[in-house]
Amino acid sequence: MRIKKTRNLILCALFTALITVGAFIKIPVPVVPFTLQFLFTMLAGLLLGRKWGALSVCLYIFIGLIGLPVFAEGGGISYVLKPSFGYIIGFAVAAYVTGAIANKVAKPSYRRLFAAVFTGLGIVYLFGMMYYYLLSNFYLGSPIGLWPLFLYCFILAVPGDICLCILGAILGKRLIPILKTL
């Protein structure tokens, strides 16, 4: 039991580091930068399960909010006032849900893995777009309509994330059995 907990702590820290690295691998697109954070948060849920996967993302968020520049555009408590912070909140929820769906069975099928990652994708975009809309319209004083929100925060970014979902499901299918033997 102690060995398994130590393994989980190490993997949790590893995924926190991978999410941090993923934040700096970015492709500039308008409004919300496209990064590899989503891939690593999704893999955290798939490979570590709901509890440890969400914990690794929450640790990443905590590290960023205390001031380390681990987010795509810096860090610090003031980051909660950035419209893109909702996506980061969505990462934690998505890692939990992705882990819960994928790990209901010992050997998840591709169908289950795709359901898990695309559900996670929906959660990230739901949180991200809602936060962006609310912060822009009610705090920042730069209102955004629903169509521009949908265009800039979904249509321009989702094709890359769909590719990351496919990659995540394939990696999950190959790596889950390996991690179960450790």
PDB file of N, CA and C in Angstrom, residues 28-121:
ATOM      1  N   PRO A  28       0.411  30.444 -31.049  1.00  0.00           N
ATOM      2  CA  PRO A  28      -0.405  31.633 -30.830  1.00  0.00           C
ATOM      3  C   PRO A  28      -1.640  31.663 -31.739  1.00  0.00           C
ATOM      4  N   VAL A  29      -2.784  31.786 -31.108  1.00  0.00           N
ATOM      5  CA  VAL A  29      -4.046  32.026 -31.805  1.00  0.00           C
ATOM      6  C   VAL A  29      -4.719  33.177 -31.066  1.00  0.00           C
ATOM      7  N   PRO A  30      -5.636  33.887 -31.715  1.00  0.00           N
ATOM      8  CA  PRO A  30      -6.265  35.032 -31.044  1.00  0.00           C
ATOM      9  C   PRO A  30      -6.982  34.613 -29.756  1.00  0.00           C
ATOM     10  N   VAL A  31      -6.973  35.478 -28.783  1.00  0.00           N
ATOM     11  CA  VAL A  31      -7.682  35.398 -27.513  1.00  0.00           C
ATOM     12  C   VAL A  31      -7.082  34.369 -26.550  1.00  0.00           C
ATOM     13  N   VAL A  32      -7.182  33.078 -26.840  1.00  0.00           N
ATOM     14  CA  VAL A  32      -6.712  32.036 -25.932  1.00  0.00           C
ATOM     15  C   VAL A  32      -5.593  31.259 -26.622  1.00  0.00           C
ATOM     16  N   PRO A  33      -4.384  31.241 -26.033  1.00  0.00           N
ATOM     17  CA  PRO A  33      -3.282  30.529 -26.694  1.00  0.00           C
ATOM     18  C   PRO A  33      -3.508  29.016 -26.690  1.00  0.00           C
ATOM     19  N   PHE A  34      -3.115  28.345 -27.764  1.00  0.00           N
ATOM     20  CA  PHE A  34      -3.205  26.892 -27.862  1.00  0.00           C
ATOM     21  C   PHE A  34      -1.939  26.310 -27.261  1.00  0.00           C
ATOM     22  N   THR A  35      -2.090  25.495 -26.219  1.00  0.00           N
ATOM     23  CA  THR A  35      -0.942  24.895 -25.550  1.00  0.00           C
ATOM     24  C   THR A  35      -1.148  23.385 -25.429  1.00  0.00           C
ATOM     25  N   LEU A  36      -0.139  22.718 -24.909  1.00  0.00           N
ATOM     26  CA  LEU A  36      -0.243  21.278 -24.651  1.00  0.00           C
ATOM     27  C   LEU A  36      -0.704  20.975 -23.232  1.00  0.00           C
ATOM     28  N   GLN A  37      -1.118  21.987 -22.482  1.00  0.00           N
ATOM     29  CA  GLN A  37      -1.634  21.764 -21.134  1.00  0.00           C
ATOM     30  C   GLN A  37      -2.789  20.778 -21.158  1.00  0.00           C
ATOM     31  N   PHE A  38      -3.692  20.947 -22.107  1.00  0.00           N
ATOM     32  CA  PHE A  38      -4.871  20.084 -22.163  1.00  0.00           C
ATOM     33  C   PHE A  38      -4.470  18.617 -22.310  1.00  0.00           C
ATOM     34  N   LEU A  39      -3.506  18.326 -23.161  1.00  0.00           N
ATOM     35  CA  LEU A  39      -3.058  16.953 -23.350  1.00  0.00           C
ATOM     36  C   LEU A  39      -2.572  16.358 -22.035  1.00  0.00           C
ATOM     37  N   PHE A  40      -1.755  17.094 -21.295  1.00  0.00           N
ATOM     38  CA  PHE A  40      -1.193  16.545 -20.066  1.00  0.00           C
ATOM     39  C   PHE A  40      -2.215  16.476 -18.934  1.00  0.00           C
ATOM     40  N   THR A  41      -3.159  17.408 -18.891  1.00  0.00           N
ATOM     41  CA  THR A  41      -4.198  17.306 -17.862  1.00  0.00           C
ATOM     42  C   THR A  41      -5.111  16.120 -18.157  1.00  0.00           C
ATOM     43  N   MET A  42      -5.381  15.894 -19.429  1.00  0.00           N
ATOM     44  CA  MET A  42      -6.202  14.753 -19.822  1.00  0.00           C
ATOM     45  C   MET A  42      -5.481  13.444 -19.505  1.00  0.00           C
ATOM     46  N   LEU A  43      -4.206  13.363 -19.834  1.00  0.00           N
ATOM     47  CA  LEU A  43      -3.424  12.159 -19.535  1.00  0.00           C
ATOM     48  C   LEU A  43      -3.313  11.925 -18.033  1.00  0.00           C
ATOM     49  N   ALA A  44      -3.257  13.004 -17.262  1.00  0.00           N
ATOM     50  CA  ALA A  44      -3.223  12.849 -15.805  1.00  0.00           C
ATOM     51  C   ALA A  44      -4.473  12.125 -15.331  1.00  0.00           C
ATOM     52  N   GLY A  45      -5.627  12.519 -15.826  1.00  0.00           N
ATOM     53  CA  GLY A  45      -6.864  11.839 -15.454  1.00  0.00           C
ATOM     54  C   GLY A  45      -6.904  10.406 -15.937  1.00  0.00           C
ATOM     55  N   LEU A  46      -6.513  10.193 -17.187  1.00  0.00           N
ATOM     56  CA  LEU A  46      -6.548   8.837 -17.755  1.00  0.00           C
ATOM     57  C   LEU A  46      -5.602   7.890 -17.019  1.00  0.00           C
ATOM     58  N   LEU A  47      -4.386   8.334 -16.780  1.00  0.00           N
ATOM     59  CA  LEU A  47      -3.348   7.446 -16.268  1.00  0.00           C
ATOM     60  C   LEU A  47      -3.310   7.358 -14.742  1.00  0.00           C
ATOM     61  N   LEU A  48      -3.660   8.446 -14.061  1.00  0.00           N
ATOM     62  CA  LEU A  48      -3.584   8.456 -12.601  1.00  0.00           C
ATOM     63  C   LEU A  48      -4.929   8.211 -11.930  1.00  0.00           C
ATOM     64  N   GLY A  49      -5.988   8.308 -12.700  1.00  0.00           N
ATOM     65  CA  GLY A  49      -7.321   8.171 -12.109  1.00  0.00           C
ATOM     66  C   GLY A  49      -7.850   9.527 -11.687  1.00  0.00           C
ATOM     67  N   ARG A  50      -9.108   9.532 -11.283  1.00  0.00           N
ATOM     68  CA  ARG A  50      -9.771  10.810 -11.008  1.00  0.00           C
ATOM     69  C   ARG A  50      -9.140  11.575  -9.850  1.00  0.00           C
ATOM     70  N   LYS A  51      -8.842  10.895  -8.751  1.00  0.00           N
ATOM     71  CA  LYS A  51      -8.322  11.573  -7.560  1.00  0.00           C
ATOM     72  C   LYS A  51      -6.918  12.131  -7.786  1.00  0.00           C
ATOM     73  N   TRP A  52      -5.995  11.292  -8.200  1.00  0.00           N
ATOM     74  CA  TRP A  52      -4.609  11.725  -8.375  1.00  0.00           C
ATOM     75  C   TRP A  52      -4.445  12.624  -9.596  1.00  0.00           C
ATOM     76  N   GLY A  53      -5.221  12.380 -10.647  1.00  0.00           N
ATOM     77  CA  GLY A  53      -5.165  13.240 -11.823  1.00  0.00           C
ATOM     78  C   GLY A  53      -5.613  14.651 -11.501  1.00  0.00           C
ATOM     79  N   ALA A  54      -6.750  14.770 -10.798  1.00  0.00           N
ATOM     80  CA  ALA A  54      -7.243  16.094 -10.416  1.00  0.00           C
ATOM     81  C   ALA A  54      -6.289  16.762  -9.423  1.00  0.00           C
ATOM     82  N   LEU A  55      -5.708  15.958  -8.534  1.00  0.00           N
ATOM     83  CA  LEU A  55      -4.752  16.512  -7.575  1.00  0.00           C
ATOM     84  C   LEU A  55      -3.535  17.105  -8.277  1.00  0.00           C
ATOM     85  N   SER A  56      -3.039  16.442  -9.312  1.00  0.00           N
ATOM     86  CA  SER A  56      -1.871  16.975 -10.032  1.00  0.00           C
ATOM     87  C   SER A  56      -2.210  18.304 -10.698  1.00  0.00           C
ATOM     88  N   VAL A  57      -3.426  18.431 -11.231  1.00  0.00           N
ATOM     89  CA  VAL A  57      -3.829  19.696 -11.857  1.00  0.00           C
ATOM     90  C   VAL A  57      -4.037  20.771 -10.791  1.00  0.00           C
ATOM     91  N   CYS A  58      -4.637  20.408  -9.666  1.00  0.00           N
ATOM     92  CA  CYS A  58      -4.835  21.382  -8.586  1.00  0.00           C
ATOM     93  C   CYS A  58      -3.497  21.866  -8.034  1.00  0.00           C
ATOM     94  N   LEU A  59      -2.529  20.981  -7.954  1.00  0.00           N
ATOM     95  CA  LEU A  59      -1.190  21.372  -7.519  1.00  0.00           C
ATOM     96  C   LEU A  59      -0.583  22.368  -8.511  1.00  0.00           C
ATOM     97  N   TYR A  60      -0.763  22.109  -9.790  1.00  0.00           N
ATOM     98  CA  TYR A  60      -0.308  23.030 -10.836  1.00  0.00           C
ATOM     99  C   TYR A  60      -0.962  24.408 -10.653  1.00  0.00           C
ATOM    100  N   ILE A  61      -2.268  24.419 -10.418  1.00  0.00           N
ATOM    101  CA  ILE A  61      -2.985  25.684 -10.229  1.00  0.00           C
ATOM    102  C   ILE A  61      -2.462  26.409  -8.986  1.00  0.00           C
ATOM    103  N   PHE A  62      -2.279  25.663  -7.903  1.00  0.00           N
ATOM    104  CA  PHE A  62      -1.775  26.261  -6.662  1.00  0.00           C
ATOM    105  C   PHE A  62      -0.396  26.894  -6.869  1.00  0.00           C
ATOM    106  N   ILE A  63       0.487  26.165  -7.529  1.00  0.00           N
ATOM    107  CA  ILE A  63       1.836  26.678  -7.787  1.00  0.00           C
ATOM    108  C   ILE A  63       1.771  27.967  -8.609  1.00  0.00           C
ATOM    109  N   GLY A  64       0.884  27.994  -9.600  1.00  0.00           N
ATOM    110  CA  GLY A  64       0.737  29.200 -10.411  1.00  0.00           C
ATOM    111  C   GLY A  64       0.152  30.365  -9.646  1.00  0.00           C
ATOM    112  N   LEU A  65      -0.819  30.092  -8.785  1.00  0.00           N
ATOM    113  CA  LEU A  65      -1.469  31.173  -8.050  1.00  0.00           C
ATOM    114  C   LEU A  65      -0.580  31.756  -6.944  1.00  0.00           C
ATOM    115  N   ILE A  66       0.375  30.967  -6.435  1.00  0.00           N
ATOM    116  CA  ILE A  66       1.269  31.541  -5.420  1.00  0.00           C
ATOM    117  C   ILE A  66       2.378  32.389  -6.040  1.00  0.00           C
ATOM    118  N   GLY A  67       2.433  32.403  -7.357  1.00  0.00           N
ATOM    119  CA  GLY A  67       3.349  33.338  -8.006  1.00  0.00           C
ATOM    120  C   GLY A  67       4.346  32.767  -8.978  1.00  0.00           C
ATOM    121  N   LEU A  68       4.514  31.465  -9.027  1.00  0.00           N
ATOM    122  CA  LEU A  68       5.447  30.916 -10.013  1.00  0.00           C
ATOM    123  C   LEU A  68       4.835  31.049 -11.409  1.00  0.00           C
ATOM    124  N   PRO A  69       5.604  31.473 -12.389  1.00  0.00           N
ATOM    125  CA  PRO A  69       5.046  31.716 -13.731  1.00  0.00           C
ATOM    126  C   PRO A  69       4.864  30.422 -14.538  1.00  0.00           C
ATOM    127  N   VAL A  70       3.956  29.566 -14.089  1.00  0.00           N
ATOM    128  CA  VAL A  70       3.757  28.275 -14.740  1.00  0.00           C
ATOM    129  C   VAL A  70       2.585  28.280 -15.719  1.00  0.00           C
ATOM    130  N   PHE A  71       1.770  29.320 -15.682  1.00  0.00           N
ATOM    131  CA  PHE A  71       0.653  29.400 -16.616  1.00  0.00           C
ATOM    132  C   PHE A  71       1.162  29.905 -17.965  1.00  0.00           C
ATOM    133  N   ALA A  72       0.349  29.776 -18.990  1.00  0.00           N
ATOM    134  CA  ALA A  72       0.759  30.155 -20.338  1.00  0.00           C
ATOM    135  C   ALA A  72       1.161  31.626 -20.434  1.00  0.00           C
ATOM    136  N   GLU A  73       0.599  32.462 -19.564  1.00  0.00           N
ATOM    137  CA  GLU A  73       0.899  33.896 -19.618  1.00  0.00           C
ATOM    138  C   GLU A  73       1.359  34.433 -18.266  1.00  0.00           C
ATOM    139  N   GLY A  74       2.081  33.615 -17.492  1.00  0.00           N
ATOM    140  CA  GLY A  74       2.630  34.100 -16.228  1.00  0.00           C
ATOM    141  C   GLY A  74       2.120  33.330 -15.028  1.00  0.00           C
ATOM    142  N   GLY A  75       1.842  34.045 -13.953  1.00  0.00           N
ATOM    143  CA  GLY A  75       1.379  33.432 -12.721  1.00  0.00           C
ATOM    144  C   GLY A  75       1.005  34.501 -11.714  1.00  0.00           C
ATOM    145  N   GLY A  76       0.653  34.076 -10.515  1.00  0.00           N
ATOM    146  CA  GLY A  76       0.267  35.000  -9.459  1.00  0.00           C
ATOM    147  C   GLY A  76      -1.232  35.001  -9.257  1.00  0.00           C
ATOM    148  N   ILE A  77      -1.650  35.474  -8.096  1.00  0.00           N
ATOM    149  CA  ILE A  77      -3.065  35.464  -7.730  1.00  0.00           C
ATOM    150  C   ILE A  77      -3.907  36.321  -8.684  1.00  0.00           C
ATOM    151  N   SER A  78      -3.297  37.342  -9.262  1.00  0.00           N
ATOM    152  CA  SER A  78      -4.043  38.208 -10.190  1.00  0.00           C
ATOM    153  C   SER A  78      -4.435  37.469 -11.469  1.00  0.00           C
ATOM    154  N   TYR A  79      -3.878  36.283 -11.683  1.00  0.00           N
ATOM    155  CA  TYR A  79      -4.209  35.505 -12.879  1.00  0.00           C
ATOM    156  C   TYR A  79      -5.690  35.123 -12.914  1.00  0.00           C
ATOM    157  N   VAL A  80      -6.333  35.097 -11.744  1.00  0.00           N
ATOM    158  CA  VAL A  80      -7.767  34.776 -11.725  1.00  0.00           C
ATOM    159  C   VAL A  80      -8.579  35.844 -12.437  1.00  0.00           C
ATOM    160  N   LEU A  81      -7.990  37.017 -12.664  1.00  0.00           N
ATOM    161  CA  LEU A  81      -8.686  38.088 -13.372  1.00  0.00           C
ATOM    162  C   LEU A  81      -8.439  38.057 -14.871  1.00  0.00           C
ATOM    163  N   LYS A  82      -7.719  37.057 -15.344  1.00  0.00           N
ATOM    164  CA  LYS A  82      -7.525  36.880 -16.794  1.00  0.00           C
ATOM    165  C   LYS A  82      -8.712  36.069 -17.322  1.00  0.00           C
ATOM    166  N   PRO A  83      -9.263  36.481 -18.444  1.00  0.00           N
ATOM    167  CA  PRO A  83     -10.404  35.750 -18.984  1.00  0.00           C
ATOM    168  C   PRO A  83     -10.117  34.277 -19.280  1.00  0.00           C
ATOM    169  N   SER A  84      -8.876  33.927 -19.540  1.00  0.00           N
ATOM    170  CA  SER A  84      -8.552  32.539 -19.876  1.00  0.00           C
ATOM    171  C   SER A  84      -8.410  31.639 -18.646  1.00  0.00           C
ATOM    172  N   PHE A  85      -8.515  32.184 -17.440  1.00  0.00           N
ATOM    173  CA  PHE A  85      -8.350  31.376 -16.235  1.00  0.00           C
ATOM    174  C   PHE A  85      -9.422  30.292 -16.109  1.00  0.00           C
ATOM    175  N   GLY A  86     -10.577  30.515 -16.696  1.00  0.00           N
ATOM    176  CA  GLY A  86     -11.644  29.509 -16.650  1.00  0.00           C
ATOM    177  C   GLY A  86     -11.227  28.186 -17.271  1.00  0.00           C
ATOM    178  N   TYR A  87     -10.390  28.245 -18.292  1.00  0.00           N
ATOM    179  CA  TYR A  87      -9.894  27.012 -18.899  1.00  0.00           C
ATOM    180  C   TYR A  87      -9.047  26.232 -17.901  1.00  0.00           C
ATOM    181  N   ILE A  88      -8.274  26.942 -17.096  1.00  0.00           N
ATOM    182  CA  ILE A  88      -7.425  26.288 -16.103  1.00  0.00           C
ATOM    183  C   ILE A  88      -8.283  25.609 -15.039  1.00  0.00           C
ATOM    184  N   ILE A  89      -9.343  26.271 -14.608  1.00  0.00           N
ATOM    185  CA  ILE A  89     -10.274  25.640 -13.671  1.00  0.00           C
ATOM    186  C   ILE A  89     -10.874  24.398 -14.327  1.00  0.00           C
ATOM    187  N   GLY A  90     -11.245  24.528 -15.587  1.00  0.00           N
ATOM    188  CA  GLY A  90     -11.807  23.398 -16.330  1.00  0.00           C
ATOM    189  C   GLY A  90     -10.851  22.221 -16.426  1.00  0.00           C
ATOM    190  N   PHE A  91      -9.546  22.483 -16.480  1.00  0.00           N
ATOM    191  CA  PHE A  91      -8.565  21.395 -16.525  1.00  0.00           C
ATOM    192  C   PHE A  91      -8.699  20.476 -15.315  1.00  0.00           C
ATOM    193  N   ALA A  92      -8.862  21.056 -14.135  1.00  0.00           N
ATOM    194  CA  ALA A  92      -8.963  20.249 -12.910  1.00  0.00           C
ATOM    195  C   ALA A  92     -10.235  19.401 -12.911  1.00  0.00           C
ATOM    196  N   VAL A  93     -11.347  20.016 -13.263  1.00  0.00           N
ATOM    197  CA  VAL A  93     -12.611  19.284 -13.303  1.00  0.00           C
ATOM    198  C   VAL A  93     -12.557  18.204 -14.382  1.00  0.00           C
ATOM    199  N   ALA A  94     -12.001  18.550 -15.528  1.00  0.00           N
ATOM    200  CA  ALA A  94     -11.908  17.595 -16.637  1.00  0.00           C
ATOM    201  C   ALA A  94     -11.003  16.414 -16.288  1.00  0.00           C
ATOM    202  N   ALA A  95      -9.906  16.658 -15.597  1.00  0.00           N
ATOM    203  CA  ALA A  95      -9.023  15.558 -15.203  1.00  0.00           C
ATOM    204  C   ALA A  95      -9.765  14.589 -14.295  1.00  0.00           C
ATOM    205  N   TYR A  96     -10.557  15.123 -13.381  1.00  0.00           N
ATOM    206  CA  TYR A  96     -11.337  14.275 -12.480  1.00  0.00           C
ATOM    207  C   TYR A  96     -12.351  13.438 -13.262  1.00  0.00           C
ATOM    208  N   VAL A  97     -13.122  14.085 -14.109  1.00  0.00           N
ATOM    209  CA  VAL A  97     -14.168  13.390 -14.866  1.00  0.00           C
ATOM    210  C   VAL A  97     -13.558  12.402 -15.861  1.00  0.00           C
ATOM    211  N   THR A  98     -12.499  12.801 -16.541  1.00  0.00           N
ATOM    212  CA  THR A  98     -11.826  11.913 -17.489  1.00  0.00           C
ATOM    213  C   THR A  98     -11.326  10.662 -16.779  1.00  0.00           C
ATOM    214  N   GLY A  99     -10.710  10.856 -15.616  1.00  0.00           N
ATOM    215  CA  GLY A  99     -10.231   9.719 -14.835  1.00  0.00           C
ATOM    216  C   GLY A  99     -11.359   8.825 -14.364  1.00  0.00           C
ATOM    217  N   ALA A 100     -12.473   9.427 -13.972  1.00  0.00           N
ATOM    218  CA  ALA A 100     -13.617   8.641 -13.498  1.00  0.00           C
ATOM    219  C   ALA A 100     -14.205   7.787 -14.623  1.00  0.00           C
ATOM    220  N   ILE A 101     -14.349   8.363 -15.795  1.00  0.00           N
ATOM    221  CA  ILE A 101     -14.930   7.619 -16.928  1.00  0.00           C
ATOM    222  C   ILE A 101     -13.981   6.527 -17.398  1.00  0.00           C
ATOM    223  N   ALA A 102     -12.726   6.874 -17.582  1.00  0.00           N
ATOM    224  CA  ALA A 102     -11.768   5.918 -18.156  1.00  0.00           C
ATOM    225  C   ALA A 102     -11.464   4.763 -17.218  1.00  0.00           C
ATOM    226  N   ASN A 103     -11.435   5.021 -15.934  1.00  0.00           N
ATOM    227  CA  ASN A 103     -10.990   4.003 -14.991  1.00  0.00           C
ATOM    228  C   ASN A 103     -12.124   3.251 -14.302  1.00  0.00           C
ATOM    229  N   LYS A 104     -13.313   3.294 -14.883  1.00  0.00           N
ATOM    230  CA  LYS A 104     -14.412   2.483 -14.359  1.00  0.00           C
ATOM    231  C   LYS A 104     -14.156   1.001 -14.574  1.00  0.00           C
ATOM    232  N   VAL A 105     -13.369   0.705 -15.571  1.00  0.00           N
ATOM    233  CA  VAL A 105     -13.002  -0.687 -15.869  1.00  0.00           C
ATOM    234  C   VAL A 105     -11.482  -0.791 -15.871  1.00  0.00           C
ATOM    235  N   ALA A 106     -10.988  -2.000 -15.643  1.00  0.00           N
ATOM    236  CA  ALA A 106      -9.532  -2.203 -15.549  1.00  0.00           C
ATOM    237  C   ALA A 106      -8.825  -1.955 -16.876  1.00  0.00           C
ATOM    238  N   LYS A 107      -9.424  -2.419 -17.973  1.00  0.00           N
ATOM    239  CA  LYS A 107      -8.828  -2.228 -19.295  1.00  0.00           C
ATOM    240  C   LYS A 107      -9.816  -1.471 -20.179  1.00  0.00           C
ATOM    241  N   PRO A 108      -9.740  -0.141 -20.154  1.00  0.00           N
ATOM    242  CA  PRO A 108     -10.709   0.639 -20.934  1.00  0.00           C
ATOM    243  C   PRO A 108     -10.510   0.461 -22.443  1.00  0.00           C
ATOM    244  N   SER A 109     -11.625   0.414 -23.132  1.00  0.00           N
ATOM    245  CA  SER A 109     -11.600   0.301 -24.595  1.00  0.00           C
ATOM    246  C   SER A 109     -11.349   1.681 -25.203  1.00  0.00           C
ATOM    247  N   TYR A 110     -11.056   1.688 -26.497  1.00  0.00           N
ATOM    248  CA  TYR A 110     -10.907   2.970 -27.191  1.00  0.00           C
ATOM    249  C   TYR A 110     -12.198   3.779 -27.087  1.00  0.00           C
ATOM    250  N   ARG A 111     -13.305   3.112 -27.165  1.00  0.00           N
ATOM    251  CA  ARG A 111     -14.595   3.808 -27.086  1.00  0.00           C
ATOM    252  C   ARG A 111     -14.724   4.548 -25.747  1.00  0.00           C
ATOM    253  N   ARG A 112     -14.383   3.867 -24.663  1.00  0.00           N
ATOM    254  CA  ARG A 112     -14.445   4.486 -23.338  1.00  0.00           C
ATOM    255  C   ARG A 112     -13.442   5.634 -23.225  1.00  0.00           C
ATOM    256  N   LEU A 113     -12.241   5.419 -23.750  1.00  0.00           N
ATOM    257  CA  LEU A 113     -11.221   6.463 -23.685  1.00  0.00           C
ATOM    258  C   LEU A 113     -11.614   7.694 -24.489  1.00  0.00           C
ATOM    259  N   PHE A 114     -12.178   7.474 -25.682  1.00  0.00           N
ATOM    260  CA  PHE A 114     -12.632   8.616 -26.478  1.00  0.00           C
ATOM    261  C   PHE A 114     -13.787   9.332 -25.789  1.00  0.00           C
ATOM    262  N   ALA A 115     -14.682   8.581 -25.174  1.00  0.00           N
ATOM    263  CA  ALA A 115     -15.777   9.214 -24.420  1.00  0.00           C
ATOM    264  C   ALA A 115     -15.214  10.053 -23.278  1.00  0.00           C
ATOM    265  N   ALA A 116     -14.212   9.523 -22.602  1.00  0.00           N
ATOM    266  CA  ALA A 116     -13.611  10.238 -21.473  1.00  0.00           C
ATOM    267  C   ALA A 116     -12.944  11.534 -21.927  1.00  0.00           C
ATOM    268  N   VAL A 117     -12.107  11.453 -22.960  1.00  0.00           N
ATOM    269  CA  VAL A 117     -11.348  12.646 -23.368  1.00  0.00           C
ATOM    270  C   VAL A 117     -12.246  13.706 -24.009  1.00  0.00           C
ATOM    271  N   PHE A 118     -13.245  13.278 -24.766  1.00  0.00           N
ATOM    272  CA  PHE A 118     -14.133  14.280 -25.370  1.00  0.00           C
ATOM    273  C   PHE A 118     -15.077  14.889 -24.339  1.00  0.00           C
ATOM    274  N   THR A 119     -15.433  14.133 -23.312  1.00  0.00           N
ATOM    275  CA  THR A 119     -16.195  14.721 -22.202  1.00  0.00           C
ATOM    276  C   THR A 119     -15.323  15.753 -21.493  1.00  0.00           C
ATOM    277  N   GLY A 120     -14.054  15.404 -21.264  1.00  0.00           N
ATOM    278  CA  GLY A 120     -13.122  16.352 -20.661  1.00  0.00           C
ATOM    279  C   GLY A 120     -12.962  17.609 -21.499  1.00  0.00           C
ATOM    280  N   LEU A 121     -12.885  17.442 -22.804  1.00  0.00           N
ATOM    281  CA  LEU A 121     -12.779  18.586 -23.708  1.00  0.00           C
ATOM    282  C   LEU A 121     -14.000  19.498 -23.553  1.00  0.00           C
TER     283      LEU A 121
END
